[in-house]
XYZ file of C-alpha atoms in Angstrom:
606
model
C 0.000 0.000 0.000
C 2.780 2.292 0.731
C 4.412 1.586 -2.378
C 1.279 2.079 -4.362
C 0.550 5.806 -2.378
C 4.297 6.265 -3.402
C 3.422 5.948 -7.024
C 0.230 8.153 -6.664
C 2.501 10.657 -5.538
C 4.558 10.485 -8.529
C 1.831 11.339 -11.254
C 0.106 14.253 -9.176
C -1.671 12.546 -6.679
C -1.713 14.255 -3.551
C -3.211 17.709 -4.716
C -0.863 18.078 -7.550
C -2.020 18.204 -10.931
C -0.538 15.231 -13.783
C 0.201 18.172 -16.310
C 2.115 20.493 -14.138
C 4.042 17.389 -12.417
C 4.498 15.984 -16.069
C 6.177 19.272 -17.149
C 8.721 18.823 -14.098
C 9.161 15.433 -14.657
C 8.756 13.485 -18.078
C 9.561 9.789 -17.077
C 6.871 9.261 -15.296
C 5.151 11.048 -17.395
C 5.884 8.835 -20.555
C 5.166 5.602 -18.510
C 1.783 6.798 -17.609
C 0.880 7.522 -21.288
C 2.372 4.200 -21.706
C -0.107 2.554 -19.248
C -3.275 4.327 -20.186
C -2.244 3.102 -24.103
C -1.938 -0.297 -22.839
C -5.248 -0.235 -21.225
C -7.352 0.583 -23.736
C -5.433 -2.693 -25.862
C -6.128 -4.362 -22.541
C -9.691 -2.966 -22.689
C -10.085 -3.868 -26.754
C -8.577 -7.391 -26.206
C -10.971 -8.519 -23.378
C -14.111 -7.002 -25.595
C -13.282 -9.045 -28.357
C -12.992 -11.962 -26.484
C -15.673 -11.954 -24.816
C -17.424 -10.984 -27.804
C -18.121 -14.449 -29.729
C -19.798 -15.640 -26.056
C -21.766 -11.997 -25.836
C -23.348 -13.184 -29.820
C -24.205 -16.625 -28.890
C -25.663 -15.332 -25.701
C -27.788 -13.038 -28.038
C -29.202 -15.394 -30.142
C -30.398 -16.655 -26.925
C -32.331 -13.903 -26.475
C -29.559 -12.897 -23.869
C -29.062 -9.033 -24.947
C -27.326 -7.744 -21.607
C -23.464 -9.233 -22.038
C -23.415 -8.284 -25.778
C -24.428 -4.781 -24.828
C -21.817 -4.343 -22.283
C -19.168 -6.163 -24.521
C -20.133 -3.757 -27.150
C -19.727 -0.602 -24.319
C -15.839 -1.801 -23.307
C -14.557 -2.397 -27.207
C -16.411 1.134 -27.944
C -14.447 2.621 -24.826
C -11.293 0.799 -25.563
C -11.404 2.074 -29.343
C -12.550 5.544 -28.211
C -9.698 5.983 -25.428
C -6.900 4.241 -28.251
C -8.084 6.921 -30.545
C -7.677 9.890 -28.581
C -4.277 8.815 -26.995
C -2.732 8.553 -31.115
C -4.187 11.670 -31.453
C -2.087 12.845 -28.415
C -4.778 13.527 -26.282
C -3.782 11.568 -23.517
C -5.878 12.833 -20.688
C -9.331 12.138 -23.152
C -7.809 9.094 -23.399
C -7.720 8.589 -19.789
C -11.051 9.816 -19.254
C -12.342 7.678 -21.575
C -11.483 4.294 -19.771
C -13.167 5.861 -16.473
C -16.438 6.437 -18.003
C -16.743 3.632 -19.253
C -16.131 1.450 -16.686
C -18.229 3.732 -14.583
C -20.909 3.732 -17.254
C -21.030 -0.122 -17.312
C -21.495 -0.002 -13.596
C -24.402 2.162 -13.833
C -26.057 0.399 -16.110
C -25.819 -2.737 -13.831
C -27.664 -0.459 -11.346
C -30.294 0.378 -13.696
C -31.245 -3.098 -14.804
C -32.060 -4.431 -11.601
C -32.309 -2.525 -8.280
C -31.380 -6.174 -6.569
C -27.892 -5.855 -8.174
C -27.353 -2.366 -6.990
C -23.882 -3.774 -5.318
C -22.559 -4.887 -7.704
C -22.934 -2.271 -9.870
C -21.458 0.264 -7.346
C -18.435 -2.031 -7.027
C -17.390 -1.869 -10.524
C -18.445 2.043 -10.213
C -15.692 2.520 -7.367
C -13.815 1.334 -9.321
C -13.467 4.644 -11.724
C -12.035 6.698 -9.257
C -9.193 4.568 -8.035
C -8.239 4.538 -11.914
C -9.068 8.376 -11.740
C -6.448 9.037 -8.923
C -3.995 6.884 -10.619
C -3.923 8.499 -14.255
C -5.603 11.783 -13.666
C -5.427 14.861 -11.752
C -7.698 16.566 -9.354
C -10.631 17.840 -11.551
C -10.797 14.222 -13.127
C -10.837 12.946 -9.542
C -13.894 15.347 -8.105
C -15.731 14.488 -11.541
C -15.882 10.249 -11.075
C -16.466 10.803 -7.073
C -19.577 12.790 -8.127
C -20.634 9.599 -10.703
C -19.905 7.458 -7.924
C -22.824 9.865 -5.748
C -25.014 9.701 -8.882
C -24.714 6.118 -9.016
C -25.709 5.281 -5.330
C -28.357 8.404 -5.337
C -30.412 5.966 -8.170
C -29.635 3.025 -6.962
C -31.233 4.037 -3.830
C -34.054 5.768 -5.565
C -34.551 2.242 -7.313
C -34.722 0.214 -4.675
C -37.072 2.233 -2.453
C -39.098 2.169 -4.824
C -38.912 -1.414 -5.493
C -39.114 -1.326 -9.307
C -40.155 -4.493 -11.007
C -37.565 -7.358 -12.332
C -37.114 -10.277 -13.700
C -35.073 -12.848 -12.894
C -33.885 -14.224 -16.343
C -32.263 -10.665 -16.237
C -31.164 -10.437 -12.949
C -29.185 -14.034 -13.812
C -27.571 -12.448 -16.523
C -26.870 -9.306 -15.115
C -25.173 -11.095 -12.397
C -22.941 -12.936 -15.264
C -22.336 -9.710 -16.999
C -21.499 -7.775 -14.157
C -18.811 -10.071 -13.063
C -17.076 -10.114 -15.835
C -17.066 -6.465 -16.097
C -16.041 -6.063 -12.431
C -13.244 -8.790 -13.522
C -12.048 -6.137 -16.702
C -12.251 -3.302 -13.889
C -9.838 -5.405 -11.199
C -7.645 -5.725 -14.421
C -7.065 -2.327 -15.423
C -6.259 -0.873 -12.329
C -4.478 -3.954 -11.263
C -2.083 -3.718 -14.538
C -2.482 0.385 -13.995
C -0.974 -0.101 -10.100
C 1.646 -2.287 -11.339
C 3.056 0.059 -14.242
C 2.762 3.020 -11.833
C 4.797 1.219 -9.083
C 7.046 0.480 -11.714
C 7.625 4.080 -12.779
C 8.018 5.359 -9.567
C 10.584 2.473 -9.168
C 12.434 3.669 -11.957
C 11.797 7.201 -11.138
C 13.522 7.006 -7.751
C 16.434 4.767 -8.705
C 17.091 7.138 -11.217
C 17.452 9.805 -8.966
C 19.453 7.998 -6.521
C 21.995 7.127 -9.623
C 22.079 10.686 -10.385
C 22.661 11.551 -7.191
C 25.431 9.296 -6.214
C 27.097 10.709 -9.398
C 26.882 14.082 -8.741
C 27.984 13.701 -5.314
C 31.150 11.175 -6.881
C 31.941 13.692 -9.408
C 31.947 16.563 -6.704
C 35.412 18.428 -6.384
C 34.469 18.979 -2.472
C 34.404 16.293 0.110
C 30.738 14.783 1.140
C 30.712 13.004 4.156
C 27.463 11.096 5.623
C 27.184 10.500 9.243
C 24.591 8.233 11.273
C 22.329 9.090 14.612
C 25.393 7.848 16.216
C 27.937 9.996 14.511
C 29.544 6.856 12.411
C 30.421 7.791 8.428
C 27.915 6.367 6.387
C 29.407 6.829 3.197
C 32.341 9.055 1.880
C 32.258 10.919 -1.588
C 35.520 9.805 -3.558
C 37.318 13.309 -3.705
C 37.793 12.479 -0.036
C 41.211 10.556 -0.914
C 42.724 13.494 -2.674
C 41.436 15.638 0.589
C 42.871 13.387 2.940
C 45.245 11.273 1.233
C 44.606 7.945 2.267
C 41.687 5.431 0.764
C 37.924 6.544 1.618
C 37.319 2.623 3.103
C 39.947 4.390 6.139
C 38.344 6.963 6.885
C 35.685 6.908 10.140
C 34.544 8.815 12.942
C 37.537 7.746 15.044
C 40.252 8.534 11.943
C 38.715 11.244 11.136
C 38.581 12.968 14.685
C 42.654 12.080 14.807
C 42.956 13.989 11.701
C 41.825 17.728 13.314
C 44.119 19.867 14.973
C 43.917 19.269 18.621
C 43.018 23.340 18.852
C 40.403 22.969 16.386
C 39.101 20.032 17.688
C 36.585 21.552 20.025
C 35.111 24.037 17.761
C 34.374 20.262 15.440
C 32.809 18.418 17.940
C 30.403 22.401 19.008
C 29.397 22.575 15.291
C 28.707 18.623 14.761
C 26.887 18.892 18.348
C 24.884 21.554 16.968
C 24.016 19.689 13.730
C 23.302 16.167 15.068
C 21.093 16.962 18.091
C 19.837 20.421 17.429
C 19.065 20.338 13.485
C 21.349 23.688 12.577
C 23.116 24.055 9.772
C 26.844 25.087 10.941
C 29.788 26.362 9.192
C 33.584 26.416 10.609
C 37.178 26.805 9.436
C 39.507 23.670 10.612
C 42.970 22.568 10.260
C 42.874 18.875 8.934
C 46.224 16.373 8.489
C 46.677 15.565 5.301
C 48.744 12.146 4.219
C 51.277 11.997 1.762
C 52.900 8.346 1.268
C 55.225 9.773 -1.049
C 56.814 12.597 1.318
C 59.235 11.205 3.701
C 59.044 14.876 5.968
C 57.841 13.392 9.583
C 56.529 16.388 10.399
C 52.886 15.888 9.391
C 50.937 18.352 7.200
C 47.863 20.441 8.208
C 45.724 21.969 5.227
C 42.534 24.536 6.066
C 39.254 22.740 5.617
C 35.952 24.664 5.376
C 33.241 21.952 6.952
C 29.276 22.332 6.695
C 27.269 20.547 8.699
C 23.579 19.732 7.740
C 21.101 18.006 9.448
C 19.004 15.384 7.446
C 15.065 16.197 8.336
C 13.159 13.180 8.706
C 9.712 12.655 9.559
C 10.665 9.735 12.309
C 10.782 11.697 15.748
C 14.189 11.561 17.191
C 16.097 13.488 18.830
C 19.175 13.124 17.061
C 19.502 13.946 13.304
C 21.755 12.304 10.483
C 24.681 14.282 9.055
C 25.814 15.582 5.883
C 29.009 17.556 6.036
C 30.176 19.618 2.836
C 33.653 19.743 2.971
C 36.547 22.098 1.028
C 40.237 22.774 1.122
C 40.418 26.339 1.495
C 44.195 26.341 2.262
C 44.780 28.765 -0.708
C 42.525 31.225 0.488
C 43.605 30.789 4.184
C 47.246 31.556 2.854
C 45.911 34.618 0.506
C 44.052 36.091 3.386
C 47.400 35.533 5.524
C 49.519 37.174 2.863
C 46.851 40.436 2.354
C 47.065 40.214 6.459
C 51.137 40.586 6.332
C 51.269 43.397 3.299
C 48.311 45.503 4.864
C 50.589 45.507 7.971
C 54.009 45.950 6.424
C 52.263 49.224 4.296
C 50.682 50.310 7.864
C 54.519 49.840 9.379
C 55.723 51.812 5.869
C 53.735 54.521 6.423
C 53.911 55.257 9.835
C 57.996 54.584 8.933
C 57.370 57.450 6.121
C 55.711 59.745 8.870
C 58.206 59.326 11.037
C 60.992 60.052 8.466
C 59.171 63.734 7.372
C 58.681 64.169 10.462
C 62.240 64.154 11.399
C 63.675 65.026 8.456
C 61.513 68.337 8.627
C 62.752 69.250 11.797
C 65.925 68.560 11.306
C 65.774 71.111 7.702
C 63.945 73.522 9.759
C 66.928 74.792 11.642
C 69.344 75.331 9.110
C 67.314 76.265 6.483
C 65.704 79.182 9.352
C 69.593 80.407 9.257
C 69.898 80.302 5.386
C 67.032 82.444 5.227
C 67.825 84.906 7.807
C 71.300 85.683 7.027
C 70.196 86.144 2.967
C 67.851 88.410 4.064
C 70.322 90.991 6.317
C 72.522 90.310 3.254
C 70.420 91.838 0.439
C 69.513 94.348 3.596
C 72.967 95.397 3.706
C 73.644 94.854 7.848
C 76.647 92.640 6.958
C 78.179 95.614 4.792
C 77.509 96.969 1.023
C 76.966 93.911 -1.519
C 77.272 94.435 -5.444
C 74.696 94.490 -7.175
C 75.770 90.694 -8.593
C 76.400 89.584 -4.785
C 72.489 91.610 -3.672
C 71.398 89.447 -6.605
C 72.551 86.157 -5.671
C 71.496 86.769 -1.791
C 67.981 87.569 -3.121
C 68.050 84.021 -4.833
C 69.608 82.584 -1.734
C 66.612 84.173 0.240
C 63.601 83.299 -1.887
C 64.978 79.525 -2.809
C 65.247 79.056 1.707
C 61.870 80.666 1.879
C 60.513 78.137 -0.924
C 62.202 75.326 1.028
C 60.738 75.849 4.329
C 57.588 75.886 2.682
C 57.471 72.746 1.580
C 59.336 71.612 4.380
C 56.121 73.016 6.399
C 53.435 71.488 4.054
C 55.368 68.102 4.380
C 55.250 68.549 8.122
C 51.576 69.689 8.042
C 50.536 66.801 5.558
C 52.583 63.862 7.612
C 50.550 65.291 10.973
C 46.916 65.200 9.171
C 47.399 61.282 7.609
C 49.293 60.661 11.186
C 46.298 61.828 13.181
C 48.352 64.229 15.174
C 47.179 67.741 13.521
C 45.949 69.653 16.890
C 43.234 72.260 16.044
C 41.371 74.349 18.471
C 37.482 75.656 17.502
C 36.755 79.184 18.803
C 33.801 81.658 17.444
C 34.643 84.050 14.871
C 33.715 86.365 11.993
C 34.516 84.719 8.651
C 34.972 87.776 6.690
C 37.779 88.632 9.387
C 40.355 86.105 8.081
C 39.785 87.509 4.193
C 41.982 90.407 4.341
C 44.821 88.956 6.380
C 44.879 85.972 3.675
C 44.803 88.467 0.785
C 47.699 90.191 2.341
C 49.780 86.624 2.606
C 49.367 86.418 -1.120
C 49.450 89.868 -2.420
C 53.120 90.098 -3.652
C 52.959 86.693 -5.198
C 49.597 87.970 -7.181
C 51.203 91.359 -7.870
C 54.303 89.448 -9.753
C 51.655 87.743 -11.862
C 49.540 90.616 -12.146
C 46.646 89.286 -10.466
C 44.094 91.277 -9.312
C 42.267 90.195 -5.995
C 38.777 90.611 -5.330
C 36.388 89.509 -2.476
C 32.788 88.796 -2.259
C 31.452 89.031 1.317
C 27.765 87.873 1.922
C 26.316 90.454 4.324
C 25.108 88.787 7.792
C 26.917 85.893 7.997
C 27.063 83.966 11.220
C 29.852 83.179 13.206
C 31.771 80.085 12.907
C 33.217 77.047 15.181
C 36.599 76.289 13.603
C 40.221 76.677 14.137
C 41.124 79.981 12.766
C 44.790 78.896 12.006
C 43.555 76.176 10.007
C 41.198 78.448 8.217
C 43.756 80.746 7.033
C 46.397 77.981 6.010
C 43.079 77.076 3.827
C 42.379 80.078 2.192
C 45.867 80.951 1.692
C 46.315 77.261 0.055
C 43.444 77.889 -2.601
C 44.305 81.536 -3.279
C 47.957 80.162 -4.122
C 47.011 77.556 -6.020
C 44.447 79.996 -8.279
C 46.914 82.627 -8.664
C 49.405 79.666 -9.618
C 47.423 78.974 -12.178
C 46.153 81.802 -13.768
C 46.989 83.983 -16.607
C 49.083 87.492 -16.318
C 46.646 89.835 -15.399
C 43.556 87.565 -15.023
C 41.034 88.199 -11.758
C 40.912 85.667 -8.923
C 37.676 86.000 -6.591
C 36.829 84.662 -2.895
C 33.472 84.451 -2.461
C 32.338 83.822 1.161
C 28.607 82.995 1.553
C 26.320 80.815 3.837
C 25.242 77.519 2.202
C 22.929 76.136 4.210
C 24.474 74.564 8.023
C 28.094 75.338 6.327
C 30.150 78.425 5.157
C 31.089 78.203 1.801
C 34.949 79.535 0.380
C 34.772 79.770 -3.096
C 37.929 80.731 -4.938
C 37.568 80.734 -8.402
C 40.197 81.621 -11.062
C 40.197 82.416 -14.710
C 43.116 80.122 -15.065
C 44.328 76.857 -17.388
C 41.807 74.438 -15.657
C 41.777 70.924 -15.250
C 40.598 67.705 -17.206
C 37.709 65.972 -15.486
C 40.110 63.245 -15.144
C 42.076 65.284 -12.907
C 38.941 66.437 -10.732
C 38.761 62.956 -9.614
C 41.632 62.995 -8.005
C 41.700 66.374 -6.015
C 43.089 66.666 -2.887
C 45.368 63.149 -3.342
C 49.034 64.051 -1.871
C 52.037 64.836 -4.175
C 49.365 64.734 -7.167
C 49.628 67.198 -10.204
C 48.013 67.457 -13.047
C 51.271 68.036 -15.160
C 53.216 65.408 -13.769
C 56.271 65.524 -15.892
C 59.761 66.735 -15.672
C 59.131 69.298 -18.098
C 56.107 70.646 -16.018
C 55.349 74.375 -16.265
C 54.083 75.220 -12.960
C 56.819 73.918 -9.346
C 55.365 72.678 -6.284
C 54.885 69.578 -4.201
C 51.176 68.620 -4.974
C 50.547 69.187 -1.261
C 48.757 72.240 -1.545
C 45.633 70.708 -1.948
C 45.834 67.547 0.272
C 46.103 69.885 3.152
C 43.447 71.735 2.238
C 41.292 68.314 2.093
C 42.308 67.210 5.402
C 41.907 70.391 6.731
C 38.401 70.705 5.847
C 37.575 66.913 6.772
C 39.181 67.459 10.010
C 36.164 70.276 10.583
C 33.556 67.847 9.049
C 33.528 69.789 6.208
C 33.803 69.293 2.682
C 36.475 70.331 -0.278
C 34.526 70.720 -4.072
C 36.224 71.073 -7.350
C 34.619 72.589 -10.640
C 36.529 72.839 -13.565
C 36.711 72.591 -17.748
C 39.925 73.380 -19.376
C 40.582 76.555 -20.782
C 37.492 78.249 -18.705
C 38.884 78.582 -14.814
C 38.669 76.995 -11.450
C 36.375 77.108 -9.096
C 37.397 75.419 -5.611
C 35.075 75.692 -2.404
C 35.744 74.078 1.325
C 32.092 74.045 3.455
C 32.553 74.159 6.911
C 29.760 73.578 9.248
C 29.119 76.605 10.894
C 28.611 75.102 14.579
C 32.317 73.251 13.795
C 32.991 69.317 13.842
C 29.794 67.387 15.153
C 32.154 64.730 16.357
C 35.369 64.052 17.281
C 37.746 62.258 14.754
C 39.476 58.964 16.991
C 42.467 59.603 14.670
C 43.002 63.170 15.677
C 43.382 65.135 19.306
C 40.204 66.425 21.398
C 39.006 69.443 19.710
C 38.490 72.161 22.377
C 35.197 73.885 21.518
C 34.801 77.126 23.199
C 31.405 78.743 21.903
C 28.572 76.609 19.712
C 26.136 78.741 18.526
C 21.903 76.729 18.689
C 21.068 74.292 15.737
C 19.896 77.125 13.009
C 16.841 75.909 10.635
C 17.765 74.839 7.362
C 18.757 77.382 4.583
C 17.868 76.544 0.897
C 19.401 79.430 -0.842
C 22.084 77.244 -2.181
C 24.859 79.207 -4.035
C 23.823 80.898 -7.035
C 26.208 79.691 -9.682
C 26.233 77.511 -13.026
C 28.455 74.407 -13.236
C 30.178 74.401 -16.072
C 29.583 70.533 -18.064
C 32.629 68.435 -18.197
């Protein structure tokens, strides 16, 4: 019986329909056409058999087995034709009605044989649930109600018979109720068959997926014994799979790694959870002759097998993988990420040192140029006030970018110290201006400034602030034309203060723009570059502004100008940096409502 609910299963019984299982799975499929074709033969053979006996009954004035010999070769025919057509559920359909049909007409002869006649009409939907699918199914259990309604209505109302009839009926009905045990006999035994094939078919496949599997598949009982070990497991482990078992297998983990095995398998076997870990494994080679035994990384999965037996212990499939190339990847990424954290803390320390030590002497190189083209160490010629002046302007140059090194090797170090106090934005515009003015006057450059009226005051370092300004206005008067016009325009944009310095300069490829504010970066790059410096104008000017929680912005098209803006909240950093010192906040002005007057200005299309 379980073998035969098994099959039912396989062709949509169960509250699946044939066609949609069919689609999934043509095997079965193709042996239930197979069965329903050799039913109707089945069907067709006994009719015409029975047939000569149905005649000579007939000339014996014995019309009942004829007439139901003629109903099965009709059916039989009928259900033939429609499954060459291709109609296979017709087909189907047509053997159930007519083995119901000869059953009601049993009924109808003679109320006496009402039994019968219901026996071969139960008969329709056990072949129903075999072949068909759940309409088919509702449809004969309603004949089956239809067939007991009149044969109840018949024999309350005792309608007449006769008994030469009911003797044949009784013949007739047999026989048909013989056909009936036939079909769905030879329709049980096909099905059981198909599902036999169907299930060692997916056992074979199966077993040769989980053969031809480059990871290791391990089955374990209730008891934690290996069932059964896929065959990649000798490359894994080296040895032959018949070796391997719980015990071997156990001896084969790490002893430090053997307690996180025996957690995870725990976990798998009696509490149904899927586990993953990371163990070290021994490995056998017969052909080393090293001692020393060798450990490879193994990924393991665990994974219960759910069964509908109530235990409290679960069988075990473990998934396993050599993952000693990734293990030694991640282990190599490990050592280089720490060797370039060591390398740059080593370059820190260098600039840092080297700065100081440049400082000093480069202070004195500078100073005593400077009393030389003064004159306080006696009259110079005008070739010696010349080459002073050179003296004096390459030392100032040097401790410039000895500073910006030192200022740049502080911010990436996390050691730049800045201080937030309140004050008036438009205060630090004419100081900068002033830092700058001889450079812009030897270019030609005229400077302009555009103050919004009634702008708050700000939380922010005001050293920091001016190295900013003075960064960008450099850098714009840098790279502008003789006599072009560089602007600072200081507005409120939204929460932040905006500095806008734009220039009427050269301009940079969008290319470039991607990479503002990384250190030592220029867009001429070359030896034969046009414009000196270090790069590290820029960079400071980013980490200056990120140290505030603000924001540097570049907008540029070649040939057309610069425009570079730093936002800085106006109520300073929200938060601390963990890189960087405490920030000693002195005044914070109340949250201020949002502003949408966004600055007015067209961005030029890259």
């Amino acid at each position: 019986m379980s073998k035969m609910m098994r099959s039912l299963d396989i062709f949509g019984i169960g509250g699946r329909d044939g066609a949609r299982f069919a689609a999934s799975s043509p095997r079965p499929d193709v042996l239930r056409r197979k069965t329903i074709a050799n039913n109707a033969r089945l069907m067709i053979a006994i009719a015409a058999l029975a047939m000569p006996f149905a005649m000579w009954a007939l000339l014996a004035h014995a019309a009942l087995g004829f007439a139901l010999a003629c109903l099965v070769l009709t059916g039989g025919m009928l259900s033939l034709s429609f499954f060459h057509r291709g109609h296979h559920d017709e087909a189907a359909l047509a053997q159930i009605g007519t083995i119901m049909g000869g059953g009601v007409f049993l009924t109808l002869i003679d109320s006496r044989f009402a039994d019968l006649g219901l026996a071969v009409v139960l008969m329709g939907p056990v072949l129903a649930a075999l072949l068909m699918g759940r309409q088919a199914r509702m449809l004969s259990w309603l004949g089956v109600a239809a067939a007991i309604l009149v044969g109840g209505v018949f024999s309350f109302f005792g309608f007449p018979h006769d008994i030469t009839l009911a003797n044949e009926a009784t013949l007739a009905g047999g026989v048909l109720f013989a056909l009936a045990i036939v079909v769905v006999a030879h329709t049980t035994h096909h099905i059981n068959a198909g599902y036999v094939v169907h299930d060692k078919a997916q056992v074979n496949a199966y077993r040769h997926l989980v053969e031809h599997m480059q990871d290791t598949v391990i089955c374990f009982s209730l008891e934690g014994d290996i069932l059964s070990a896929s065959r990649s497991s000798e490359e894994l482990f080296g040895c032959p799979r018949y070796q391997l078992s719980s015990a071997t297998l156990g001896e084969r983990l790490h002893v430090m790694d053997r307690p996180a095995y025996l957690t995870a398998y725990a976990d798998a076997n009696q509490g149904g959870k899927n586990r993953t870990i990371e163990v070290r494994m021994r490995r056998d080679d017969p052909r080393s002759g090293a001692s020393a035994p060798q450990f490879i990384w193994v990924e393991v999965r665990f994974a219960p097998i759910s069964s509908e037996a109530t235990s409290e212990r679960y069988e075990v499939t473990a998934l396993m993988r050599d993952v000693t190339k990734r293990k030694d990847a991640e282990a190599a990424m490990a050592e280089a990420t720490r060797s370039a954290e060591e390398a740059s803390q080593a370059k820190s320390r260098f600039l840092a040192t080297i700065g100081h030590e440049l400082r000093t002497p480069l202070n004195a190189v500078v100073g005593f140029s400077e009393m030389m083209t003064t004159g306080i160490g006696g009259e110079l010629s005008n070739t010696h006030r010349e080459y002073a002046g050179l003296i004096h302007q390459s030392g100032k140059h040097l401790l410039d970018v000895v500073g910006m090194l030192l200022d740049m090797s502080r911010i990436e170090a996390g050691k730049f110290e800045i201080s937030t106090a309140r004050f008036a934005a438009a205060d630090i515009v004419q100081p900068c201006f002033a830092m700058v003015d001889s450079m812009a006057k030897g270019r030609k450059i005229t400077l302009d400034a555009d103050i919004e009226a009634g702008l708050p005051m700000i939380v922010a370092d005001e050293r920091a602030c001016r190295q900013i300004l003075i960064n960008l206005l450099s850098n714009a008067i840098k790279f502008s034309h003789e006599g072009d016009r560089v602007t600072l325009v200081v507005k409120r944009q939204g929460t932040a203060i905006s500095f806008a310095v734009r220039d009427q300069g050269i301009g940079m490829a969008p290319m470039a723009l991607e990479r503002i504010g990384e250190p030592f970066f220029q867009a001429e790059d070359g030896l034969n570059r046009q414009y000196e410096g270090t790069g590290l104008g820029l960079s400071i000017v980013k980490g200056l502004a990120e140290l505030h929680g603000g924001t540097l912005r570049a907008m540029s098209e070649i040939g057309a100008g610069t425009t570079m803006t730093v936002l800085l909240p106006i109520n300073g950093p929200a938060t601390k940096m963990e890189e960087t010192v405490a920030v000693i906040q002195l005044h914070r002005e109340p949250a201020t409502a949002p502003n949408t007057s966004w600055q007015n200005e067209k961005r030029k299309a890259q």
